mmCIF file of N, CA and C in Angstrom:
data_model
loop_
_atom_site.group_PDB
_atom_site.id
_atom_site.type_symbol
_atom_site.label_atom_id
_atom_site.label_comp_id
_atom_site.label_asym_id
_atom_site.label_seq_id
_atom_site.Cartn_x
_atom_site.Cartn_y
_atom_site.Cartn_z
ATOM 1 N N UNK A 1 -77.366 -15.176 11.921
ATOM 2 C CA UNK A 1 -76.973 -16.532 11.568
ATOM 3 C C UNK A 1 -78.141 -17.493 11.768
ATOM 4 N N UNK A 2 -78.112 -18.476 11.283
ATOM 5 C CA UNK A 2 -78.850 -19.529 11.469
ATOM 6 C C UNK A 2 -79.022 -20.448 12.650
ATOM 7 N N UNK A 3 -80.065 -20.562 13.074
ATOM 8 C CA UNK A 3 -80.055 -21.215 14.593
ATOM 9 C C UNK A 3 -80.604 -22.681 14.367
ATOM 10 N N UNK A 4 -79.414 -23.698 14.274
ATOM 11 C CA UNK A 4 -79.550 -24.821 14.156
ATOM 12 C C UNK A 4 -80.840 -25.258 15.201
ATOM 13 N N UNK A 5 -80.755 -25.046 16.461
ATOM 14 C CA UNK A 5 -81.572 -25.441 17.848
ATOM 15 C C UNK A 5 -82.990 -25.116 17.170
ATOM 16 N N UNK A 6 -82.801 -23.924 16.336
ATOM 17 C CA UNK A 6 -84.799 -23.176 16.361
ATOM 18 C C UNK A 6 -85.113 -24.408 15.254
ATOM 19 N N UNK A 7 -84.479 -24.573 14.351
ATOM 20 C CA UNK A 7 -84.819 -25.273 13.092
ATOM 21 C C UNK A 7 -85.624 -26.550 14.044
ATOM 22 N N UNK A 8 -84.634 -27.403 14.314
ATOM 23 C CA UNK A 8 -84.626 -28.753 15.069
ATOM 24 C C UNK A 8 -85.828 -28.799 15.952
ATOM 25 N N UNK A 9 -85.956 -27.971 16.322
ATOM 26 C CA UNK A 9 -87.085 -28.258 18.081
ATOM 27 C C UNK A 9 -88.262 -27.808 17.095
ATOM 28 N N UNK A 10 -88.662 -26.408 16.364
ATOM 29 C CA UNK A 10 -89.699 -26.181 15.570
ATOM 30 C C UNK A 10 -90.012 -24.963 16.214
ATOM 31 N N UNK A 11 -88.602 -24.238 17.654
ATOM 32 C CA UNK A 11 -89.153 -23.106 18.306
ATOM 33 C C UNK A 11 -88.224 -21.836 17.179
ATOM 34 N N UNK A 12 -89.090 -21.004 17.217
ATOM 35 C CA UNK A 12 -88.468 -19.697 16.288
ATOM 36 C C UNK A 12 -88.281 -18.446 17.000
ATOM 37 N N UNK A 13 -87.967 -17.744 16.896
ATOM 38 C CA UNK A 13 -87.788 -16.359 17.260
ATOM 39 C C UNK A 13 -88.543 -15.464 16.875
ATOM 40 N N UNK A 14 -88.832 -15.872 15.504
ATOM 41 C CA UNK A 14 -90.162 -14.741 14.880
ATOM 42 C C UNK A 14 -90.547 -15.336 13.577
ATOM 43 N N UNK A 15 -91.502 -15.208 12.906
ATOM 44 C CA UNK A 15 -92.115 -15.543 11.733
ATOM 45 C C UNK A 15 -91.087 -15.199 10.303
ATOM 46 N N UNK A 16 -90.109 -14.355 10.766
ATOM 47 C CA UNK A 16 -88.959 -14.099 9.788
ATOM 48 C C UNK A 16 -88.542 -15.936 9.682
ATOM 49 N N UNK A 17 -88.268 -16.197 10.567
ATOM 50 C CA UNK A 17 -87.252 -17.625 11.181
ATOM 51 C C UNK A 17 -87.392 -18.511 10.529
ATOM 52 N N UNK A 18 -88.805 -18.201 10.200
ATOM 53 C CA UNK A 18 -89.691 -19.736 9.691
ATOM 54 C C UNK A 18 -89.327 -20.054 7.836
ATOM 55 N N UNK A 19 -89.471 -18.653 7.453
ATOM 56 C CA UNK A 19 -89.514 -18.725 6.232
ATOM 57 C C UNK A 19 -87.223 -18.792 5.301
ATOM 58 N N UNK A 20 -87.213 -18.674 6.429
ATOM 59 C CA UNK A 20 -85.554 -18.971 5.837
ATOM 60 C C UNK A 20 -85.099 -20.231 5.592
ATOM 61 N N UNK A 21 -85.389 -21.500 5.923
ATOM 62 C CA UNK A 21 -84.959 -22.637 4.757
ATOM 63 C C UNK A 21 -85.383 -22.240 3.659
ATOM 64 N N UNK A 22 -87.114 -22.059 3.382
ATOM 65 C CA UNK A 22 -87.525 -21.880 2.141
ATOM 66 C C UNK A 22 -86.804 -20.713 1.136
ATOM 67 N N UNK A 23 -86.601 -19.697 1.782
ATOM 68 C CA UNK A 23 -85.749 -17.944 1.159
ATOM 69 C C UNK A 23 -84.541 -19.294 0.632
ATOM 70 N N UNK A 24 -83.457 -19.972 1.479
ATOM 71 C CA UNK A 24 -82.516 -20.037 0.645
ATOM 72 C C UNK A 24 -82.299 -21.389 -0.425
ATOM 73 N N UNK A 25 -83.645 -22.082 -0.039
ATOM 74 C CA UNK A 25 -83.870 -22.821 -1.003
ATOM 75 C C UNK A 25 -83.988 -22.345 -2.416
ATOM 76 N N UNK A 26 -84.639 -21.359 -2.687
ATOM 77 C CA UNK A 26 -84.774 -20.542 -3.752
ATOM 78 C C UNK A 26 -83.955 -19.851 -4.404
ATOM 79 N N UNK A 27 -83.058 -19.642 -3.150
ATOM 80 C CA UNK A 27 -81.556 -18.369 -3.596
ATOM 81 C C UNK A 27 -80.797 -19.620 -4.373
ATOM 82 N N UNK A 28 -81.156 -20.683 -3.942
ATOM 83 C CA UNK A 28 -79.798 -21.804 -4.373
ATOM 84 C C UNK A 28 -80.406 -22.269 -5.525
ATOM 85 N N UNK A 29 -81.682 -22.265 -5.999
ATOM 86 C CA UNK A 29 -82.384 -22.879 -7.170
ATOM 87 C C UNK A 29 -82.093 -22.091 -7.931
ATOM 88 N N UNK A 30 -82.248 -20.304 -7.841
ATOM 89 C CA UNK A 30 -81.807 -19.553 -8.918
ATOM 90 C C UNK A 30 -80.622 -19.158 -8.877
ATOM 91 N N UNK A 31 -79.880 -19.107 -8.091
ATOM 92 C CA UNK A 31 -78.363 -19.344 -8.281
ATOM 93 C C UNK A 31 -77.630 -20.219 -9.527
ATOM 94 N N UNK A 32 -78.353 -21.473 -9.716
ATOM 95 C CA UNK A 32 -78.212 -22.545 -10.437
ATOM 96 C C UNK A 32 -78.674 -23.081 -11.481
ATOM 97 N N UNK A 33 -79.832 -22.187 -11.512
ATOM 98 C CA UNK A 33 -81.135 -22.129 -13.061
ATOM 99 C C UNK A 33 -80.057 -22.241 -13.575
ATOM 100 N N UNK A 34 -78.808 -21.613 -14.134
ATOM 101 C CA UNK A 34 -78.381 -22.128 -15.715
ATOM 102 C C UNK A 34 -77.936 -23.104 -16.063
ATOM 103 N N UNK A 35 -77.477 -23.496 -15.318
ATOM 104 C CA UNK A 35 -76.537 -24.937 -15.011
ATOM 105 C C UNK A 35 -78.289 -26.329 -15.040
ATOM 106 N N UNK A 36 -79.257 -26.195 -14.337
ATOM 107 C CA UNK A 36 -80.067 -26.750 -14.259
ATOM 108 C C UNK A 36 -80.754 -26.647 -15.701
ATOM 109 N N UNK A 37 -80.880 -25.684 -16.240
ATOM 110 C CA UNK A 37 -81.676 -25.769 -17.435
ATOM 111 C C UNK A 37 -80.631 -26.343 -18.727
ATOM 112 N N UNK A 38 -79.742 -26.105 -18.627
ATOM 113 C CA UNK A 38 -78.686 -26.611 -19.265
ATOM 114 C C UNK A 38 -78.519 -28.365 -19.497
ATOM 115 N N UNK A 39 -78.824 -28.332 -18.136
ATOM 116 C CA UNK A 39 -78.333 -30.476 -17.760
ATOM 117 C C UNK A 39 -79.924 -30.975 -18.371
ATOM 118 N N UNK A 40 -81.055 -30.174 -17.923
ATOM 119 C CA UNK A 40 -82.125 -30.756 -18.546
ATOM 120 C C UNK A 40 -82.540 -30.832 -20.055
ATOM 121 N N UNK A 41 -81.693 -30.126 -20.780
ATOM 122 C CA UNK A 41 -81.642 -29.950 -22.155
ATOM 123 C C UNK A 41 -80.097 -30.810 -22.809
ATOM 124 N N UNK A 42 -80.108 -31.393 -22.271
ATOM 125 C CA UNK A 42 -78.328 -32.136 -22.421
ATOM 126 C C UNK A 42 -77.789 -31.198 -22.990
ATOM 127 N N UNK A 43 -77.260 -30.124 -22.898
ATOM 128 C CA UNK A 43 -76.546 -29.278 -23.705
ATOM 129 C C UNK A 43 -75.084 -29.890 -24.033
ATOM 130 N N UNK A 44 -75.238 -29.290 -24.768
ATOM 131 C CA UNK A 44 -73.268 -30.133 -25.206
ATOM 132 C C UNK A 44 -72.735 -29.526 -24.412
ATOM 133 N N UNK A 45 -72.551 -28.137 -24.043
ATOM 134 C CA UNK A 45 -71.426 -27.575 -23.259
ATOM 135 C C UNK A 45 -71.435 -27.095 -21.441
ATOM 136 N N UNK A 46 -72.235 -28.233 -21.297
ATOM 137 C CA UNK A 46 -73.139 -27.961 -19.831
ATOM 138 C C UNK A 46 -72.164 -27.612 -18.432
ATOM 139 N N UNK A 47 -70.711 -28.602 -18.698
ATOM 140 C CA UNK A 47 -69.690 -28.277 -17.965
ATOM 141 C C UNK A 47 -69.163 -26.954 -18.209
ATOM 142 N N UNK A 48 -69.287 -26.166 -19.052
ATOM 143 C CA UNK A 48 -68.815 -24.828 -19.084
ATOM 144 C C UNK A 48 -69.928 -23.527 -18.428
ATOM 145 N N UNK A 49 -71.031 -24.329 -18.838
ATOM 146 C CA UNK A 49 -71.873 -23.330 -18.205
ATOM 147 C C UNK A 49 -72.152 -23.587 -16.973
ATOM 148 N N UNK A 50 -72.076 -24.309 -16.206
ATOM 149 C CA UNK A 50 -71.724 -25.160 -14.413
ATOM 150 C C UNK A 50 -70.563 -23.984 -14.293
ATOM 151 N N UNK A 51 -69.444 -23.823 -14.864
ATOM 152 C CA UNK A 51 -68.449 -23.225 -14.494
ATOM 153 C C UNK A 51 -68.276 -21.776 -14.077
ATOM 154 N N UNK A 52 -69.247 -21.241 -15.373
ATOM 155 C CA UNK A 52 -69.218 -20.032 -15.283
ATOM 156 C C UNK A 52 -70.319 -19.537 -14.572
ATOM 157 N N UNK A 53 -71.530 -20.657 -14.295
ATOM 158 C CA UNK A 53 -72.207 -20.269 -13.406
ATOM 159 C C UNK A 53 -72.201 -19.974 -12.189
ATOM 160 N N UNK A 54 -71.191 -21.316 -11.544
ATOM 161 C CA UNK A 54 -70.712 -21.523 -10.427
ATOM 162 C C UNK A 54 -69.883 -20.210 -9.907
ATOM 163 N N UNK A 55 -68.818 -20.043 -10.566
ATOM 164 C CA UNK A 55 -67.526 -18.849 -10.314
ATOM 165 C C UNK A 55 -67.672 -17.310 -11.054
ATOM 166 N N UNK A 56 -68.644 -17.679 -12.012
ATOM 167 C CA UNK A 56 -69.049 -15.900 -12.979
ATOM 168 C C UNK A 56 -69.945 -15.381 -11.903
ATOM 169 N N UNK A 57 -71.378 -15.973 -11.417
ATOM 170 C CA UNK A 57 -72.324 -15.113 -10.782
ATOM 171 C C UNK A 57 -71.657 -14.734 -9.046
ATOM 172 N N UNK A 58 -70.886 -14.991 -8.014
ATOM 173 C CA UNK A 58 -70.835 -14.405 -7.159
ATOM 174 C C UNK A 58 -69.701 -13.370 -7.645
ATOM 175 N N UNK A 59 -69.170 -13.457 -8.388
ATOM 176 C CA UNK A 59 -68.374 -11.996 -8.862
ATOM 177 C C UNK A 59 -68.839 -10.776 -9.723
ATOM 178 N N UNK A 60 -69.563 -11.615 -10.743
ATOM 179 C CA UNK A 60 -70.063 -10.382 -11.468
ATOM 180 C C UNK A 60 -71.534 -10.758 -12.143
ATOM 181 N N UNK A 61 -72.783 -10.320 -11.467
ATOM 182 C CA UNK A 61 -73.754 -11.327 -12.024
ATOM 183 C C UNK A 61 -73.870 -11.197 -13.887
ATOM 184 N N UNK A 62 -72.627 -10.069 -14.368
ATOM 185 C CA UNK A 62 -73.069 -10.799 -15.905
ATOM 186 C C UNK A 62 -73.198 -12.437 -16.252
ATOM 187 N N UNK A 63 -71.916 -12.851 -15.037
ATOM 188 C CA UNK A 63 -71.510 -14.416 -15.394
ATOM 189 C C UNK A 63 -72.994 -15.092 -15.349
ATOM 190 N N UNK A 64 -73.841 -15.119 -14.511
ATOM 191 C CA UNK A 64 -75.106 -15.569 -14.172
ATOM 192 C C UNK A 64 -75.804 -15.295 -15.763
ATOM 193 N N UNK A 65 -76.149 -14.165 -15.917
ATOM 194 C CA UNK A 65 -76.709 -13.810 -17.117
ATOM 195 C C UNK A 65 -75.999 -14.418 -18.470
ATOM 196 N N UNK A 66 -75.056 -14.184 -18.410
ATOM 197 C CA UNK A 66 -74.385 -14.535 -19.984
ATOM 198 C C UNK A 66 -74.295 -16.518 -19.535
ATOM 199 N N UNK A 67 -74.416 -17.335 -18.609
ATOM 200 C CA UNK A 67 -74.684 -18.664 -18.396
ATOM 201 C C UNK A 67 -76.239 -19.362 -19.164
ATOM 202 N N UNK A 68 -76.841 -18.156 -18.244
ATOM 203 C CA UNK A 68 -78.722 -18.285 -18.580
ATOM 204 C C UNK A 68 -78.645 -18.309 -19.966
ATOM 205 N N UNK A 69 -78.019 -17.548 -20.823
ATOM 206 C CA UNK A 69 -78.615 -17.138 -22.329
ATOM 207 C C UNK A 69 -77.664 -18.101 -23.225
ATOM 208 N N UNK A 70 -76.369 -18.487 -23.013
ATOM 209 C CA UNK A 70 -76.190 -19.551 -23.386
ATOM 210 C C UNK A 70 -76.568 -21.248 -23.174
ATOM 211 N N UNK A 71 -77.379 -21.494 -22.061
ATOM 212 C CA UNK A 71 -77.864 -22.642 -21.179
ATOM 213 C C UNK A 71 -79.462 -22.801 -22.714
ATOM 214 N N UNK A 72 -79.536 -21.395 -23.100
ATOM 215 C CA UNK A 72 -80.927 -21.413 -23.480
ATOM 216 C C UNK A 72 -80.309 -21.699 -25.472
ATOM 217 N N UNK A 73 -79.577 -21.575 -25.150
ATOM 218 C CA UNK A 73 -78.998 -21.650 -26.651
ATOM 219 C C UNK A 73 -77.900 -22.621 -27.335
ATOM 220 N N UNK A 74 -77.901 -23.947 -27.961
ATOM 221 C CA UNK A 74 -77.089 -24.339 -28.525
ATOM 222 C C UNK A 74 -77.107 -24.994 -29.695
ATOM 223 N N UNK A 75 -75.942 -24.750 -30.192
ATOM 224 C CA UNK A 75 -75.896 -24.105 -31.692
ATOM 225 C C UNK A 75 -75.587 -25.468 -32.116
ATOM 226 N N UNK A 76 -74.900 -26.676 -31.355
ATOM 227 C CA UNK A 76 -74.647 -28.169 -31.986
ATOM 228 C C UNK A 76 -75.948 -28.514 -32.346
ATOM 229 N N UNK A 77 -77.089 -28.182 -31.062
ATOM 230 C CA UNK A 77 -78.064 -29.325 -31.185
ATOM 231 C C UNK A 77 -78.971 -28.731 -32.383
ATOM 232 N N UNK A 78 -78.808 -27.216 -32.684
ATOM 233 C CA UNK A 78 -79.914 -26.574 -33.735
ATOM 234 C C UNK A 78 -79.095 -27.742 -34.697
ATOM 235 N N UNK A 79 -77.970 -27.634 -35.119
ATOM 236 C CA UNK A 79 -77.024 -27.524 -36.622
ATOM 237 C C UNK A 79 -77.497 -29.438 -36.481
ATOM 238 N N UNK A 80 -77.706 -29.856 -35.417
ATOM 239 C CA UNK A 80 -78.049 -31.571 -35.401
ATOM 240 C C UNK A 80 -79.531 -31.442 -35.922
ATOM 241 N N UNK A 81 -80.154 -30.858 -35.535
ATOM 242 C CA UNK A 81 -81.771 -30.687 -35.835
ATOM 243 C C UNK A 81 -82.052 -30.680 -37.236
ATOM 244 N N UNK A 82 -81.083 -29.463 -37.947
ATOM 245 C CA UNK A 82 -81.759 -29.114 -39.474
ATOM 246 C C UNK A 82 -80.388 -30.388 -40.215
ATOM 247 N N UNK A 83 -79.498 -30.791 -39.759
ATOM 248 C CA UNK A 83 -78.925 -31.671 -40.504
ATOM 249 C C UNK A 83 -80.068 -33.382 -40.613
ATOM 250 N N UNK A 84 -80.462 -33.613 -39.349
ATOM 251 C CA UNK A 84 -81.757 -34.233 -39.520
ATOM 252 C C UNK A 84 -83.016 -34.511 -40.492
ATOM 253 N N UNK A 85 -83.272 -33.420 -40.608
ATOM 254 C CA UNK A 85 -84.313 -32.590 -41.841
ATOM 255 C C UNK A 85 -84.236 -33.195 -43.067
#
């Protein structure tokens, strides 16, 4: 578990200790890549992919995967693009 006291004071237990904010900073950034790449691209359907990101990847990481590849893909903003044209 996490030792609130080691964090706070700056004393550790071992060089493992040190690097665990950073480890789950990362777990939580890619946990969330789809949902994040999604909101930065305004996707139209960004609340669905939040959803399935959120509740698909700790059950089955297809949910994670099939989030990512739709986050990377939408079909309003192409069909807005070439109606543009």
């Amino acid at each position: 578990m996490l030792d609130v006291w080691a964090f706070s004071t700056g004393t550790y237990a071992s060089d493992r200790d040190r690097i665990l904010p950073y480890w789950f900073a990362l777990c939580a950034v890619l946990y969330m890549l789809p949902a994040i790449i999604a909101c930065h691209r305004d996707h139209s359907h960004f609340f669905a992919i939040w959803v399935i990101d959120l509740l698909g990847t700790p059950l089955f990481l297809v949910g994670w995967v099939g989030a990512l590849v739709w986050a990377l893909i939408d079909p309003k903003r192409k069909r807005a693009q070439t109606a543009a044209q």
